[in-house]
């Protein structure tokens, strides 16, 4: 007896009452006919939806929870508002571009302020043609006695800086070695030398700095000499000025009581400048040379022949005589 649930081999396909016939409803594609592309506001092929998390949206996480259906009073068929592609990137570029422009303007403003503000260590020209020096030390040591003399015709070849434009170097002015003094038998040996691009670094005293600025001081060199056995020490300083007249004014300014003198270089004996000492300023063409000597124990007075002899020896300045030859 045949099973009533199994279809008869010659019977047609079973009919389902109440369901539309395939020909009356959805189009069933034939095996050789490609399936029609889905339609709608955001068409997604089923195979793509299956690969993208089976939620019908590309980019979904695999195995993720399906979003709950949205509820509300949205009108059927209404399209979702979509952001324009690239709008966020354009806004970011505009934001960072504006920030960069503001930063550039701020940098320009800072540079302009620094350029307009004079530096204390950078020499510049004053309204009267002098040199604007930096700020010197306000206190220091000065000698017990001082004398000065103007330039002579011996230095006519270096009367102005235009005739002698090459800057003076410490090695040229103070070569390694010693200076011999016949009267005392002292051999004062060069211990150190320093070059100062700003003359304010080679002196102390505001009034003296103003005087050297008016004289056009462009550089200075200083040398330190000592003879520990004989007990003598000497400091020699040379200042590069505009001309011989300016050099004459400068050597007078060192002894004018304006509150300032040569700045003692590092390495000088402990008591240098504290005991009795004597100094002499000599204008040599457009250079002002200051020689300053003292006994290392600070003893002596203005009548000391030994100190006076060492002072003359320290002021020999062979380098300046060589330039003037």
PDB file of C-alpha atoms in Angstrom:
ATOM      1  CA  UNK A   1       0.000   0.000   0.000  1.00  0.00           C
ATOM      2  CA  UNK A   2       1.503   3.290  -0.988  1.00  0.00           C
ATOM      3  CA  UNK A   3       2.303   6.007   1.485  1.00  0.00           C
ATOM      4  CA  UNK A   4      -0.217   8.797   1.057  1.00  0.00           C
ATOM      5  CA  UNK A   5       2.495  11.372   2.049  1.00  0.00           C
ATOM      6  CA  UNK A   6       4.811  10.397  -0.803  1.00  0.00           C
ATOM      7  CA  UNK A   7       3.923  12.044  -4.138  1.00  0.00           C
ATOM      8  CA  UNK A   8       2.862   9.841  -7.004  1.00  0.00           C
ATOM      9  CA  UNK A   9       5.609   9.537  -9.613  1.00  0.00           C
ATOM     10  CA  UNK A  10       3.321  10.839 -12.312  1.00  0.00           C
ATOM     11  CA  UNK A  11       1.730  13.502 -10.249  1.00  0.00           C
ATOM     12  CA  UNK A  12       2.680  17.136 -10.751  1.00  0.00           C
ATOM     13  CA  UNK A  13       4.276  19.341  -8.150  1.00  0.00           C
ATOM     14  CA  UNK A  14       2.203  19.738  -5.035  1.00  0.00           C
ATOM     15  CA  UNK A  15       0.090  22.791  -4.830  1.00  0.00           C
ATOM     16  CA  UNK A  16      -0.048  24.843  -1.658  1.00  0.00           C
ATOM     17  CA  UNK A  17      -3.366  26.374  -1.152  1.00  0.00           C
ATOM     18  CA  UNK A  18      -3.330  30.031  -0.387  1.00  0.00           C
ATOM     19  CA  UNK A  19       0.229  30.512  -1.736  1.00  0.00           C
ATOM     20  CA  UNK A  20       0.776  32.181  -5.087  1.00  0.00           C
ATOM     21  CA  UNK A  21       1.920  30.120  -7.990  1.00  0.00           C
ATOM     22  CA  UNK A  22       5.532  30.714  -8.913  1.00  0.00           C
ATOM     23  CA  UNK A  23       4.448  32.181 -12.186  1.00  0.00           C
ATOM     24  CA  UNK A  24       2.218  34.657 -10.404  1.00  0.00           C
ATOM     25  CA  UNK A  25       4.692  35.830  -7.751  1.00  0.00           C
ATOM     26  CA  UNK A  26       8.479  36.180  -7.474  1.00  0.00           C
ATOM     27  CA  UNK A  27      10.446  35.430 -10.594  1.00  0.00           C
ATOM     28  CA  UNK A  28      12.440  32.244 -10.159  1.00  0.00           C
ATOM     29  CA  UNK A  29      15.545  32.341 -12.246  1.00  0.00           C
ATOM     30  CA  UNK A  30      16.566  29.404 -14.274  1.00  0.00           C
ATOM     31  CA  UNK A  31      19.834  27.679 -13.459  1.00  0.00           C
ATOM     32  CA  UNK A  32      21.487  29.256 -16.491  1.00  0.00           C
ATOM     33  CA  UNK A  33      19.996  32.699 -15.894  1.00  0.00           C
ATOM     34  CA  UNK A  34      22.004  35.109 -13.625  1.00  0.00           C
ATOM     35  CA  UNK A  35      20.188  36.370 -10.611  1.00  0.00           C
ATOM     36  CA  UNK A  36      19.019  39.937 -10.928  1.00  0.00           C
ATOM     37  CA  UNK A  37      20.923  42.538  -8.911  1.00  0.00           C
ATOM     38  CA  UNK A  38      19.096  43.672  -5.785  1.00  0.00           C
ATOM     39  CA  UNK A  39      17.534  47.070  -5.819  1.00  0.00           C
ATOM     40  CA  UNK A  40      16.855  49.691  -3.149  1.00  0.00           C
ATOM     41  CA  UNK A  41      18.515  52.710  -1.581  1.00  0.00           C
ATOM     42  CA  UNK A  42      21.559  50.677  -0.436  1.00  0.00           C
ATOM     43  CA  UNK A  43      21.689  47.561  -2.596  1.00  0.00           C
ATOM     44  CA  UNK A  44      23.922  44.780  -1.293  1.00  0.00           C
ATOM     45  CA  UNK A  45      24.334  41.449  -2.922  1.00  0.00           C
ATOM     46  CA  UNK A  46      23.396  38.542  -0.668  1.00  0.00           C
ATOM     47  CA  UNK A  47      26.794  36.941  -1.031  1.00  0.00           C
ATOM     48  CA  UNK A  48      28.455  40.211   0.112  1.00  0.00           C
ATOM     49  CA  UNK A  49      26.057  40.500   3.009  1.00  0.00           C
ATOM     50  CA  UNK A  50      26.912  36.966   3.998  1.00  0.00           C
ATOM     51  CA  UNK A  51      30.624  37.750   3.990  1.00  0.00           C
ATOM     52  CA  UNK A  52      30.156  40.958   5.965  1.00  0.00           C
ATOM     53  CA  UNK A  53      28.491  39.571   9.033  1.00  0.00           C
ATOM     54  CA  UNK A  54      25.186  38.352   7.621  1.00  0.00           C
ATOM     55  CA  UNK A  55      23.423  41.558   8.560  1.00  0.00           C
ATOM     56  CA  UNK A  56      22.982  42.893   5.074  1.00  0.00           C
ATOM     57  CA  UNK A  57      25.545  45.721   5.596  1.00  0.00           C
ATOM     58  CA  UNK A  58      29.112  45.772   4.362  1.00  0.00           C
ATOM     59  CA  UNK A  59      31.744  46.319   7.005  1.00  0.00           C
ATOM     60  CA  UNK A  60      29.908  44.449   9.811  1.00  0.00           C
ATOM     61  CA  UNK A  61      31.949  42.364  12.207  1.00  0.00           C
ATOM     62  CA  UNK A  62      31.890  38.650  11.609  1.00  0.00           C
ATOM     63  CA  UNK A  63      29.874  36.893  14.257  1.00  0.00           C
ATOM     64  CA  UNK A  64      28.673  40.190  15.696  1.00  0.00           C
ATOM     65  CA  UNK A  65      25.265  40.886  17.055  1.00  0.00           C
ATOM     66  CA  UNK A  66      22.715  41.967  14.464  1.00  0.00           C
ATOM     67  CA  UNK A  67      21.415  45.485  14.997  1.00  0.00           C
ATOM     68  CA  UNK A  68      17.886  45.676  16.344  1.00  0.00           C
ATOM     69  CA  UNK A  69      15.307  46.974  13.905  1.00  0.00           C
ATOM     70  CA  UNK A  70      14.797  50.698  14.219  1.00  0.00           C
ATOM     71  CA  UNK A  71      11.431  51.982  15.369  1.00  0.00           C
ATOM     72  CA  UNK A  72       9.963  55.404  15.047  1.00  0.00           C
ATOM     73  CA  UNK A  73       7.849  57.539  12.837  1.00  0.00           C
ATOM     74  CA  UNK A  74      10.232  57.720   9.913  1.00  0.00           C
ATOM     75  CA  UNK A  75       8.398  57.934   6.668  1.00  0.00           C
ATOM     76  CA  UNK A  76       8.588  54.894   4.458  1.00  0.00           C
ATOM     77  CA  UNK A  77      11.039  55.244   1.656  1.00  0.00           C
ATOM     78  CA  UNK A  78      12.788  58.226   3.283  1.00  0.00           C
ATOM     79  CA  UNK A  79      16.516  58.204   2.571  1.00  0.00           C
ATOM     80  CA  UNK A  80      19.004  58.438   5.399  1.00  0.00           C
ATOM     81  CA  UNK A  81      21.136  61.560   5.469  1.00  0.00           C
ATOM     82  CA  UNK A  82      24.642  60.708   4.417  1.00  0.00           C
ATOM     83  CA  UNK A  83      27.845  62.709   5.065  1.00  0.00           C
ATOM     84  CA  UNK A  84      29.606  63.913   2.019  1.00  0.00           C
ATOM     85  CA  UNK A  85      32.700  61.801   1.335  1.00  0.00           C
ATOM     86  CA  UNK A  86      35.937  63.496   2.471  1.00  0.00           C
ATOM     87  CA  UNK A  87      34.180  66.309   4.384  1.00  0.00           C
ATOM     88  CA  UNK A  88      35.849  65.365   7.693  1.00  0.00           C
ATOM     89  CA  UNK A  89      39.281  65.199   6.112  1.00  0.00           C
ATOM     90  CA  UNK A  90      38.809  68.610   4.513  1.00  0.00           C
ATOM     91  CA  UNK A  91      37.790  70.130   7.850  1.00  0.00           C
ATOM     92  CA  UNK A  92      40.853  68.568   9.514  1.00  0.00           C
ATOM     93  CA  UNK A  93      43.133  69.961   6.830  1.00  0.00           C
ATOM     94  CA  UNK A  94      41.581  73.409   7.210  1.00  0.00           C
ATOM     95  CA  UNK A  95      41.970  73.280  11.001  1.00  0.00           C
ATOM     96  CA  UNK A  96      45.616  72.240  10.949  1.00  0.00           C
ATOM     97  CA  UNK A  97      46.365  74.670   8.135  1.00  0.00           C
ATOM     98  CA  UNK A  98      44.956  77.566  10.168  1.00  0.00           C
ATOM     99  CA  UNK A  99      46.898  76.448  13.257  1.00  0.00           C
ATOM    100  CA  UNK A 100      50.138  76.286  11.257  1.00  0.00           C
ATOM    101  CA  UNK A 101      49.530  79.774   9.868  1.00  0.00           C
ATOM    102  CA  UNK A 102      48.974  81.188  13.368  1.00  0.00           C
ATOM    103  CA  UNK A 103      52.139  79.489  14.622  1.00  0.00           C
ATOM    104  CA  UNK A 104      54.152  80.922  11.726  1.00  0.00           C
ATOM    105  CA  UNK A 105      52.849  84.421  12.473  1.00  0.00           C
ATOM    106  CA  UNK A 106      53.778  84.029  16.143  1.00  0.00           C
ATOM    107  CA  UNK A 107      57.326  82.954  15.222  1.00  0.00           C
ATOM    108  CA  UNK A 108      57.709  85.943  12.901  1.00  0.00           C
ATOM    109  CA  UNK A 109      56.557  88.268  15.681  1.00  0.00           C
ATOM    110  CA  UNK A 110      59.063  86.813  18.162  1.00  0.00           C
ATOM    111  CA  UNK A 111      61.927  87.105  15.668  1.00  0.00           C
ATOM    112  CA  UNK A 112      60.972  90.713  14.936  1.00  0.00           C
ATOM    113  CA  UNK A 113      60.966  91.606  18.637  1.00  0.00           C
ATOM    114  CA  UNK A 114      64.360  89.981  19.199  1.00  0.00           C
ATOM    115  CA  UNK A 115      65.792  91.720  16.145  1.00  0.00           C
ATOM    116  CA  UNK A 116      64.604  95.120  17.301  1.00  0.00           C
ATOM    117  CA  UNK A 117      65.837  94.657  20.876  1.00  0.00           C
ATOM    118  CA  UNK A 118      69.579  95.426  21.176  1.00  0.00           C
ATOM    119  CA  UNK A 119      71.693  92.646  22.663  1.00  0.00           C
ATOM    120  CA  UNK A 120      73.876  93.450  25.639  1.00  0.00           C
ATOM    121  CA  UNK A 121      76.728  91.406  24.179  1.00  0.00           C
ATOM    122  CA  UNK A 122      76.460  92.466  20.557  1.00  0.00           C
ATOM    123  CA  UNK A 123      78.311  95.592  19.518  1.00  0.00           C
ATOM    124  CA  UNK A 124      76.413  98.053  17.336  1.00  0.00           C
ATOM    125  CA  UNK A 125      76.844 101.597  16.101  1.00  0.00           C
ATOM    126  CA  UNK A 126      75.601 104.553  18.133  1.00  0.00           C
ATOM    127  CA  UNK A 127      74.116 107.735  16.694  1.00  0.00           C
ATOM    128  CA  UNK A 128      77.475 109.554  16.962  1.00  0.00           C
ATOM    129  CA  UNK A 129      79.352 106.804  15.117  1.00  0.00           C
ATOM    130  CA  UNK A 130      80.700 105.073  18.209  1.00  0.00           C
ATOM    131  CA  UNK A 131      80.296 101.447  19.232  1.00  0.00           C
ATOM    132  CA  UNK A 132      77.527 100.257  21.527  1.00  0.00           C
ATOM    133  CA  UNK A 133      79.229  97.983  24.033  1.00  0.00           C
ATOM    134  CA  UNK A 134      77.718  95.420  26.343  1.00  0.00           C
ATOM    135  CA  UNK A 135      77.220  95.858  30.064  1.00  0.00           C
ATOM    136  CA  UNK A 136      80.554  95.672  31.948  1.00  0.00           C
ATOM    137  CA  UNK A 137      81.233  94.566  35.493  1.00  0.00           C
ATOM    138  CA  UNK A 138      80.373  97.433  37.831  1.00  0.00           C
ATOM    139  CA  UNK A 139      83.207  96.905  40.319  1.00  0.00           C
ATOM    140  CA  UNK A 140      86.844  95.872  40.161  1.00  0.00           C
ATOM    141  CA  UNK A 141      90.421  96.792  41.058  1.00  0.00           C
ATOM    142  CA  UNK A 142      92.445  99.833  40.007  1.00  0.00           C
ATOM    143  CA  UNK A 143      96.126 100.797  40.436  1.00  0.00           C
ATOM    144  CA  UNK A 144      97.601 103.033  43.092  1.00  0.00           C
ATOM    145  CA  UNK A 145      99.260 105.282  40.480  1.00  0.00           C
ATOM    146  CA  UNK A 146      98.564 105.847  36.780  1.00  0.00           C
ATOM    147  CA  UNK A 147     100.043 107.928  33.968  1.00  0.00           C
ATOM    148  CA  UNK A 148      99.325 108.185  30.224  1.00  0.00           C
ATOM    149  CA  UNK A 149     100.761 109.560  26.991  1.00  0.00           C
ATOM    150  CA  UNK A 150      99.357 110.215  23.474  1.00  0.00           C
ATOM    151  CA  UNK A 151     100.508 108.568  20.252  1.00  0.00           C
ATOM    152  CA  UNK A 152     103.599 109.761  18.383  1.00  0.00           C
ATOM    153  CA  UNK A 153     104.752 109.851  14.755  1.00  0.00           C
ATOM    154  CA  UNK A 154     106.432 106.483  15.287  1.00  0.00           C
ATOM    155  CA  UNK A 155     102.988 104.948  14.817  1.00  0.00           C
ATOM    156  CA  UNK A 156     101.939 106.980  11.766  1.00  0.00           C
ATOM    157  CA  UNK A 157     101.497 103.817   9.667  1.00  0.00           C
ATOM    158  CA  UNK A 158      98.809 102.583  12.055  1.00  0.00           C
ATOM    159  CA  UNK A 159      97.318 105.961  12.907  1.00  0.00           C
ATOM    160  CA  UNK A 160      93.830 104.835  11.873  1.00  0.00           C
ATOM    161  CA  UNK A 161      92.015 101.531  11.715  1.00  0.00           C
ATOM    162  CA  UNK A 162      91.476 102.083   7.993  1.00  0.00           C
ATOM    163  CA  UNK A 163      95.252 101.947   7.527  1.00  0.00           C
ATOM    164  CA  UNK A 164      95.501  98.885   9.765  1.00  0.00           C
ATOM    165  CA  UNK A 165      92.247  96.909   9.349  1.00  0.00           C
ATOM    166  CA  UNK A 166      93.523  93.465  10.366  1.00  0.00           C
ATOM    167  CA  UNK A 167      92.246  92.569  13.866  1.00  0.00           C
ATOM    168  CA  UNK A 168      94.841  92.057  16.563  1.00  0.00           C
ATOM    169  CA  UNK A 169      95.186  88.539  17.983  1.00  0.00           C
ATOM    170  CA  UNK A 170      96.257  87.469  21.454  1.00  0.00           C
ATOM    171  CA  UNK A 171      98.993  85.220  20.061  1.00  0.00           C
ATOM    172  CA  UNK A 172     100.400  88.086  18.011  1.00  0.00           C
ATOM    173  CA  UNK A 173     100.404  90.511  20.911  1.00  0.00           C
ATOM    174  CA  UNK A 174     101.419  88.045  23.618  1.00  0.00           C
ATOM    175  CA  UNK A 175     103.558  85.263  22.126  1.00  0.00           C
ATOM    176  CA  UNK A 176     104.563  82.397  24.358  1.00  0.00           C
ATOM    177  CA  UNK A 177     107.753  83.095  26.258  1.00  0.00           C
ATOM    178  CA  UNK A 178     108.958  85.628  28.767  1.00  0.00           C
ATOM    179  CA  UNK A 179     109.965  89.276  29.053  1.00  0.00           C
ATOM    180  CA  UNK A 180     113.302  90.016  30.708  1.00  0.00           C
ATOM    181  CA  UNK A 181     113.790  93.005  33.001  1.00  0.00           C
ATOM    182  CA  UNK A 182     117.467  93.959  33.402  1.00  0.00           C
ATOM    183  CA  UNK A 183     117.038  96.126  36.487  1.00  0.00           C
ATOM    184  CA  UNK A 184     115.353  93.497  38.654  1.00  0.00           C
ATOM    185  CA  UNK A 185     116.525  90.367  36.850  1.00  0.00           C
ATOM    186  CA  UNK A 186     112.890  89.280  36.627  1.00  0.00           C
ATOM    187  CA  UNK A 187     111.687  86.944  33.890  1.00  0.00           C
ATOM    188  CA  UNK A 188     107.958  87.536  33.677  1.00  0.00           C
ATOM    189  CA  UNK A 189     106.475  84.581  31.796  1.00  0.00           C
ATOM    190  CA  UNK A 190     103.260  84.761  29.803  1.00  0.00           C
ATOM    191  CA  UNK A 191     100.779  82.594  31.677  1.00  0.00           C
ATOM    192  CA  UNK A 192      97.595  83.224  29.702  1.00  0.00           C
ATOM    193  CA  UNK A 193      95.988  85.458  27.098  1.00  0.00           C
ATOM    194  CA  UNK A 194      92.415  86.213  26.077  1.00  0.00           C
ATOM    195  CA  UNK A 195      90.680  87.895  23.144  1.00  0.00           C
ATOM    196  CA  UNK A 196      87.522  89.934  23.791  1.00  0.00           C
ATOM    197  CA  UNK A 197      85.168  90.659  20.891  1.00  0.00           C
ATOM    198  CA  UNK A 198      83.272  93.058  23.168  1.00  0.00           C
ATOM    199  CA  UNK A 199      85.525  95.598  24.875  1.00  0.00           C
ATOM    200  CA  UNK A 200      83.125  95.707  27.825  1.00  0.00           C
ATOM    201  CA  UNK A 201      84.358  92.219  28.762  1.00  0.00           C
ATOM    202  CA  UNK A 202      87.910  93.529  29.150  1.00  0.00           C
ATOM    203  CA  UNK A 203      87.106  96.329  31.631  1.00  0.00           C
ATOM    204  CA  UNK A 204      84.930  97.177  34.594  1.00  0.00           C
ATOM    205  CA  UNK A 205      83.004 100.415  35.120  1.00  0.00           C
ATOM    206  CA  UNK A 206      80.075 101.960  33.256  1.00  0.00           C
ATOM    207  CA  UNK A 207      81.773 105.327  32.677  1.00  0.00           C
ATOM    208  CA  UNK A 208      84.841 103.715  31.126  1.00  0.00           C
ATOM    209  CA  UNK A 209      82.634 101.567  28.891  1.00  0.00           C
ATOM    210  CA  UNK A 210      80.918 104.702  27.588  1.00  0.00           C
ATOM    211  CA  UNK A 211      84.293 106.314  26.866  1.00  0.00           C
ATOM    212  CA  UNK A 212      85.547 103.267  24.957  1.00  0.00           C
ATOM    213  CA  UNK A 213      82.279 103.103  23.041  1.00  0.00           C
ATOM    214  CA  UNK A 214      82.732 106.702  21.873  1.00  0.00           C
ATOM    215  CA  UNK A 215      86.310 105.855  20.890  1.00  0.00           C
ATOM    216  CA  UNK A 216      85.024 103.060  18.637  1.00  0.00           C
ATOM    217  CA  UNK A 217      86.486 100.116  20.548  1.00  0.00           C
ATOM    218  CA  UNK A 218      86.028  97.034  18.351  1.00  0.00           C
ATOM    219  CA  UNK A 219      88.083  94.429  20.245  1.00  0.00           C
ATOM    220  CA  UNK A 220      90.531  93.909  23.088  1.00  0.00           C
ATOM    221  CA  UNK A 221      93.288  91.455  23.997  1.00  0.00           C
ATOM    222  CA  UNK A 222      94.709  90.833  27.466  1.00  0.00           C
ATOM    223  CA  UNK A 223      97.806  89.004  28.667  1.00  0.00           C
ATOM    224  CA  UNK A 224      98.946  87.841  32.111  1.00  0.00           C
ATOM    225  CA  UNK A 225     102.656  87.614  33.095  1.00  0.00           C
ATOM    226  CA  UNK A 226     104.211  86.455  36.371  1.00  0.00           C
ATOM    227  CA  UNK A 227     107.590  85.686  37.906  1.00  0.00           C
ATOM    228  CA  UNK A 228     106.923  83.783  41.130  1.00  0.00           C
ATOM    229  CA  UNK A 229     110.607  83.668  42.112  1.00  0.00           C
ATOM    230  CA  UNK A 230     111.140  87.415  41.920  1.00  0.00           C
ATOM    231  CA  UNK A 231     107.595  88.106  43.057  1.00  0.00           C
ATOM    232  CA  UNK A 232     106.244  90.226  40.171  1.00  0.00           C
ATOM    233  CA  UNK A 233     103.020  90.080  38.169  1.00  0.00           C
ATOM    234  CA  UNK A 234     101.865  92.131  35.180  1.00  0.00           C
ATOM    235  CA  UNK A 235      98.618  92.521  33.227  1.00  0.00           C
ATOM    236  CA  UNK A 236      98.772  94.045  29.739  1.00  0.00           C
ATOM    237  CA  UNK A 237      95.637  95.036  27.800  1.00  0.00           C
ATOM    238  CA  UNK A 238      95.338  96.476  24.275  1.00  0.00           C
ATOM    239  CA  UNK A 239      92.168  98.103  22.884  1.00  0.00           C
ATOM    240  CA  UNK A 240      91.488  98.527  19.145  1.00  0.00           C
ATOM    241  CA  UNK A 241      90.055 102.029  18.526  1.00  0.00           C
ATOM    242  CA  UNK A 242      89.074 104.223  15.568  1.00  0.00           C
ATOM    243  CA  UNK A 243      92.222 106.359  15.303  1.00  0.00           C
ATOM    244  CA  UNK A 244      95.132 107.826  17.240  1.00  0.00           C
ATOM    245  CA  UNK A 245      93.025 110.669  18.636  1.00  0.00           C
ATOM    246  CA  UNK A 246      90.461 108.199  19.979  1.00  0.00           C
ATOM    247  CA  UNK A 247      93.291 106.142  21.484  1.00  0.00           C
ATOM    248  CA  UNK A 248      94.621 109.245  23.235  1.00  0.00           C
ATOM    249  CA  UNK A 249      91.169 109.951  24.688  1.00  0.00           C
ATOM    250  CA  UNK A 250      90.899 106.340  25.833  1.00  0.00           C
ATOM    251  CA  UNK A 251      94.176 106.233  27.773  1.00  0.00           C
ATOM    252  CA  UNK A 252      93.119 109.420  29.547  1.00  0.00           C
ATOM    253  CA  UNK A 253      89.734 107.878  30.409  1.00  0.00           C
ATOM    254  CA  UNK A 254      91.456 104.991  32.214  1.00  0.00           C
ATOM    255  CA  UNK A 255      92.948 107.491  34.674  1.00  0.00           C
ATOM    256  CA  UNK A 256      90.155 110.073  34.778  1.00  0.00           C
ATOM    257  CA  UNK A 257      88.595 108.699  37.945  1.00  0.00           C
ATOM    258  CA  UNK A 258      85.431 107.755  36.032  1.00  0.00           C
ATOM    259  CA  UNK A 259      85.204 104.534  38.003  1.00  0.00           C
ATOM    260  CA  UNK A 260      86.664 101.801  35.858  1.00  0.00           C
ATOM    261  CA  UNK A 261      89.838 100.048  34.796  1.00  0.00           C
ATOM    262  CA  UNK A 262      91.209  96.894  33.166  1.00  0.00           C
ATOM    263  CA  UNK A 263      89.455  93.721  34.208  1.00  0.00           C
ATOM    264  CA  UNK A 264      91.966  91.341  35.785  1.00  0.00           C
ATOM    265  CA  UNK A 265      92.059  88.098  33.748  1.00  0.00           C
ATOM    266  CA  UNK A 266      91.479  84.732  35.358  1.00  0.00           C
ATOM    267  CA  UNK A 267      94.549  83.086  36.842  1.00  0.00           C
ATOM    268  CA  UNK A 268      96.129  86.249  38.237  1.00  0.00           C
ATOM    269  CA  UNK A 269      97.832  86.045  41.657  1.00  0.00           C
ATOM    270  CA  UNK A 270      95.386  86.197  44.538  1.00  0.00           C
ATOM    271  CA  UNK A 271      96.382  89.646  45.766  1.00  0.00           C
ATOM    272  CA  UNK A 272      96.693  91.293  42.360  1.00  0.00           C
ATOM    273  CA  UNK A 273      94.917  94.652  42.509  1.00  0.00           C
ATOM    274  CA  UNK A 274      94.476  94.546  46.286  1.00  0.00           C
ATOM    275  CA  UNK A 275      97.970  95.708  47.257  1.00  0.00           C
ATOM    276  CA  UNK A 276      99.918  98.632  45.829  1.00  0.00           C
ATOM    277  CA  UNK A 277     100.277  98.619  42.037  1.00  0.00           C
ATOM    278  CA  UNK A 278     101.140 101.058  39.275  1.00  0.00           C
ATOM    279  CA  UNK A 279      99.937 101.331  35.657  1.00  0.00           C
ATOM    280  CA  UNK A 280     100.612 103.336  32.525  1.00  0.00           C
ATOM    281  CA  UNK A 281      98.478 103.970  29.421  1.00  0.00           C
ATOM    282  CA  UNK A 282     100.132 104.590  26.048  1.00  0.00           C
ATOM    283  CA  UNK A 283      98.410 105.434  22.758  1.00  0.00           C
ATOM    284  CA  UNK A 284     100.181 103.618  19.903  1.00  0.00           C
ATOM    285  CA  UNK A 285      98.496 104.633  16.673  1.00  0.00           C
ATOM    286  CA  UNK A 286      94.844 103.591  16.925  1.00  0.00           C
ATOM    287  CA  UNK A 287      95.616 101.232  19.834  1.00  0.00           C
ATOM    288  CA  UNK A 288      95.434 102.012  23.542  1.00  0.00           C
ATOM    289  CA  UNK A 289      97.864  99.897  25.595  1.00  0.00           C
ATOM    290  CA  UNK A 290      97.518  99.624  29.369  1.00  0.00           C
ATOM    291  CA  UNK A 291     100.362  98.009  31.360  1.00  0.00           C
ATOM    292  CA  UNK A 292      99.719  97.245  35.042  1.00  0.00           C
ATOM    293  CA  UNK A 293     102.265  95.742  37.484  1.00  0.00           C
ATOM    294  CA  UNK A 294     102.415  94.749  41.132  1.00  0.00           C
ATOM    295  CA  UNK A 295     104.501  92.747  43.556  1.00  0.00           C
ATOM    296  CA  UNK A 296     102.754  89.480  44.323  1.00  0.00           C
ATOM    297  CA  UNK A 297     102.828  90.259  48.072  1.00  0.00           C
ATOM    298  CA  UNK A 298     101.230  93.671  47.473  1.00  0.00           C
ATOM    299  CA  UNK A 299     104.116  95.698  48.933  1.00  0.00           C
ATOM    300  CA  UNK A 300     105.702  98.844  47.441  1.00  0.00           C
ATOM    301  CA  UNK A 301     104.823 102.453  46.723  1.00  0.00           C
ATOM    302  CA  UNK A 302     104.998 105.041  43.968  1.00  0.00           C
ATOM    303  CA  UNK A 303     108.748 105.523  44.450  1.00  0.00           C
ATOM    304  CA  UNK A 304     109.617 101.850  43.795  1.00  0.00           C
ATOM    305  CA  UNK A 305     112.255 101.744  41.039  1.00  0.00           C
ATOM    306  CA  UNK A 306     111.804  97.979  40.679  1.00  0.00           C
ATOM    307  CA  UNK A 307     108.088  98.279  39.945  1.00  0.00           C
ATOM    308  CA  UNK A 308     108.695 101.129  37.507  1.00  0.00           C
ATOM    309  CA  UNK A 309     111.307  99.073  35.632  1.00  0.00           C
ATOM    310  CA  UNK A 310     109.009  96.039  35.319  1.00  0.00           C
ATOM    311  CA  UNK A 311     106.240  98.388  34.136  1.00  0.00           C
ATOM    312  CA  UNK A 312     108.390  99.657  31.264  1.00  0.00           C
ATOM    313  CA  UNK A 313     109.343  96.077  30.334  1.00  0.00           C
ATOM    314  CA  UNK A 314     105.704  94.937  30.279  1.00  0.00           C
ATOM    315  CA  UNK A 315     104.765  97.788  27.911  1.00  0.00           C
ATOM    316  CA  UNK A 316     107.339  96.960  25.216  1.00  0.00           C
ATOM    317  CA  UNK A 317     104.614  95.876  22.717  1.00  0.00           C
ATOM    318  CA  UNK A 318     106.866  94.504  19.978  1.00  0.00           C
ATOM    319  CA  UNK A 319     103.805  93.471  17.937  1.00  0.00           C
ATOM    320  CA  UNK A 320     102.546  97.058  17.627  1.00  0.00           C
ATOM    321  CA  UNK A 321     105.976  98.376  16.723  1.00  0.00           C
ATOM    322  CA  UNK A 322     106.119  95.663  14.078  1.00  0.00           C
ATOM    323  CA  UNK A 323     102.812  96.798  12.534  1.00  0.00           C
ATOM    324  CA  UNK A 324     103.980 100.408  12.505  1.00  0.00           C
ATOM    325  CA  UNK A 325     107.308  99.632  10.805  1.00  0.00           C
TER     326      UNK A 325
END
